[in-house]
């Protein structure tokens, strides 16, 4: 058997239909946590169906910023 090497990678993208507000800067805010949960769920679904799906371990939303 061969060992699989896990690697972290970063993906940055713009969400055009989510109005930015300052509470998205605070990881302890209800809006941040709710948005993070939705983003993680959607990204997990998308990436599990992609070519990396068989080795995909999950994603984590680190932060939101105006942009």
mmCIF file of C-alpha atoms in Angstrom:
data_model
loop_
_atom_site.group_PDB
_atom_site.id
_atom_site.type_symbol
_atom_site.label_atom_id
_atom_site.label_comp_id
_atom_site.label_asym_id
_atom_site.label_seq_id
_atom_site.Cartn_x
_atom_site.Cartn_y
_atom_site.Cartn_z
ATOM 1 C CA UNK A 1 0.000 0.000 0.000
ATOM 2 C CA UNK A 2 1.123 3.526 -0.684
ATOM 3 C CA UNK A 3 0.579 6.419 1.688
ATOM 4 C CA UNK A 4 -1.388 9.406 0.493
ATOM 5 C CA UNK A 5 0.198 12.764 1.128
ATOM 6 C CA UNK A 6 -2.303 15.382 2.287
ATOM 7 C CA UNK A 7 -1.778 18.973 1.236
ATOM 8 C CA UNK A 8 -3.548 22.150 2.228
ATOM 9 C CA UNK A 9 -4.375 24.717 -0.397
ATOM 10 C CA UNK A 10 -6.043 28.113 -0.389
ATOM 11 C CA UNK A 11 -8.821 29.217 -2.688
ATOM 12 C CA UNK A 12 -9.903 32.857 -2.852
ATOM 13 C CA UNK A 13 -13.047 33.925 -4.633
ATOM 14 C CA UNK A 14 -15.643 36.682 -4.666
ATOM 15 C CA UNK A 15 -19.239 36.142 -3.629
ATOM 16 C CA UNK A 16 -21.190 38.701 -5.621
ATOM 17 C CA UNK A 17 -24.595 38.228 -4.003
ATOM 18 C CA UNK A 18 -23.541 38.525 -0.350
ATOM 19 C CA UNK A 19 -23.520 42.134 0.872
ATOM 20 C CA UNK A 20 -20.507 42.706 3.083
ATOM 21 C CA UNK A 21 -20.954 43.970 6.625
ATOM 22 C CA UNK A 22 -18.455 44.507 9.423
ATOM 23 C CA UNK A 23 -19.821 41.594 11.463
ATOM 24 C CA UNK A 24 -18.274 39.267 8.870
ATOM 25 C CA UNK A 25 -14.886 40.366 10.245
ATOM 26 C CA UNK A 26 -15.704 38.870 13.653
ATOM 27 C CA UNK A 27 -15.448 35.052 13.782
ATOM 28 C CA UNK A 28 -17.565 35.105 16.956
ATOM 29 C CA UNK A 29 -20.518 36.895 15.354
ATOM 30 C CA UNK A 30 -23.690 35.020 14.480
ATOM 31 C CA UNK A 31 -23.514 36.255 10.872
ATOM 32 C CA UNK A 32 -19.935 35.044 10.441
ATOM 33 C CA UNK A 33 -20.737 31.598 11.869
ATOM 34 C CA UNK A 34 -23.903 31.210 9.774
ATOM 35 C CA UNK A 35 -22.153 32.306 6.582
ATOM 36 C CA UNK A 36 -19.174 30.074 7.352
ATOM 37 C CA UNK A 37 -21.461 27.068 7.839
ATOM 38 C CA UNK A 38 -23.222 27.672 4.513
ATOM 39 C CA UNK A 39 -19.945 28.202 2.637
ATOM 40 C CA UNK A 40 -18.332 25.086 4.118
ATOM 41 C CA UNK A 41 -21.373 22.979 3.226
ATOM 42 C CA UNK A 42 -21.542 24.247 -0.359
ATOM 43 C CA UNK A 43 -17.797 23.948 -0.939
ATOM 44 C CA UNK A 44 -17.699 20.456 0.548
ATOM 45 C CA UNK A 45 -20.471 19.323 -1.808
ATOM 46 C CA UNK A 46 -18.764 20.893 -4.814
ATOM 47 C CA UNK A 47 -15.299 19.545 -4.099
ATOM 48 C CA UNK A 48 -16.502 16.045 -3.227
ATOM 49 C CA UNK A 49 -17.954 15.837 -6.746
ATOM 50 C CA UNK A 50 -14.750 17.115 -8.373
ATOM 51 C CA UNK A 51 -11.660 15.254 -9.516
ATOM 52 C CA UNK A 52 -10.173 15.596 -6.025
ATOM 53 C CA UNK A 53 -13.299 14.072 -4.464
ATOM 54 C CA UNK A 54 -11.797 10.672 -3.632
ATOM 55 C CA UNK A 55 -9.113 12.252 -1.432
ATOM 56 C CA UNK A 56 -10.948 15.395 -0.327
ATOM 57 C CA UNK A 57 -10.932 15.744 3.481
ATOM 58 C CA UNK A 58 -13.051 18.887 3.950
ATOM 59 C CA UNK A 59 -12.753 22.620 3.837
ATOM 60 C CA UNK A 60 -12.608 25.459 6.303
ATOM 61 C CA UNK A 61 -13.677 29.043 5.717
ATOM 62 C CA UNK A 62 -10.973 31.166 7.330
ATOM 63 C CA UNK A 63 -12.300 34.680 6.877
ATOM 64 C CA UNK A 64 -14.387 37.114 4.912
ATOM 65 C CA UNK A 65 -13.230 40.500 3.674
ATOM 66 C CA UNK A 66 -14.560 43.339 1.649
ATOM 67 C CA UNK A 67 -13.430 43.149 -1.863
#
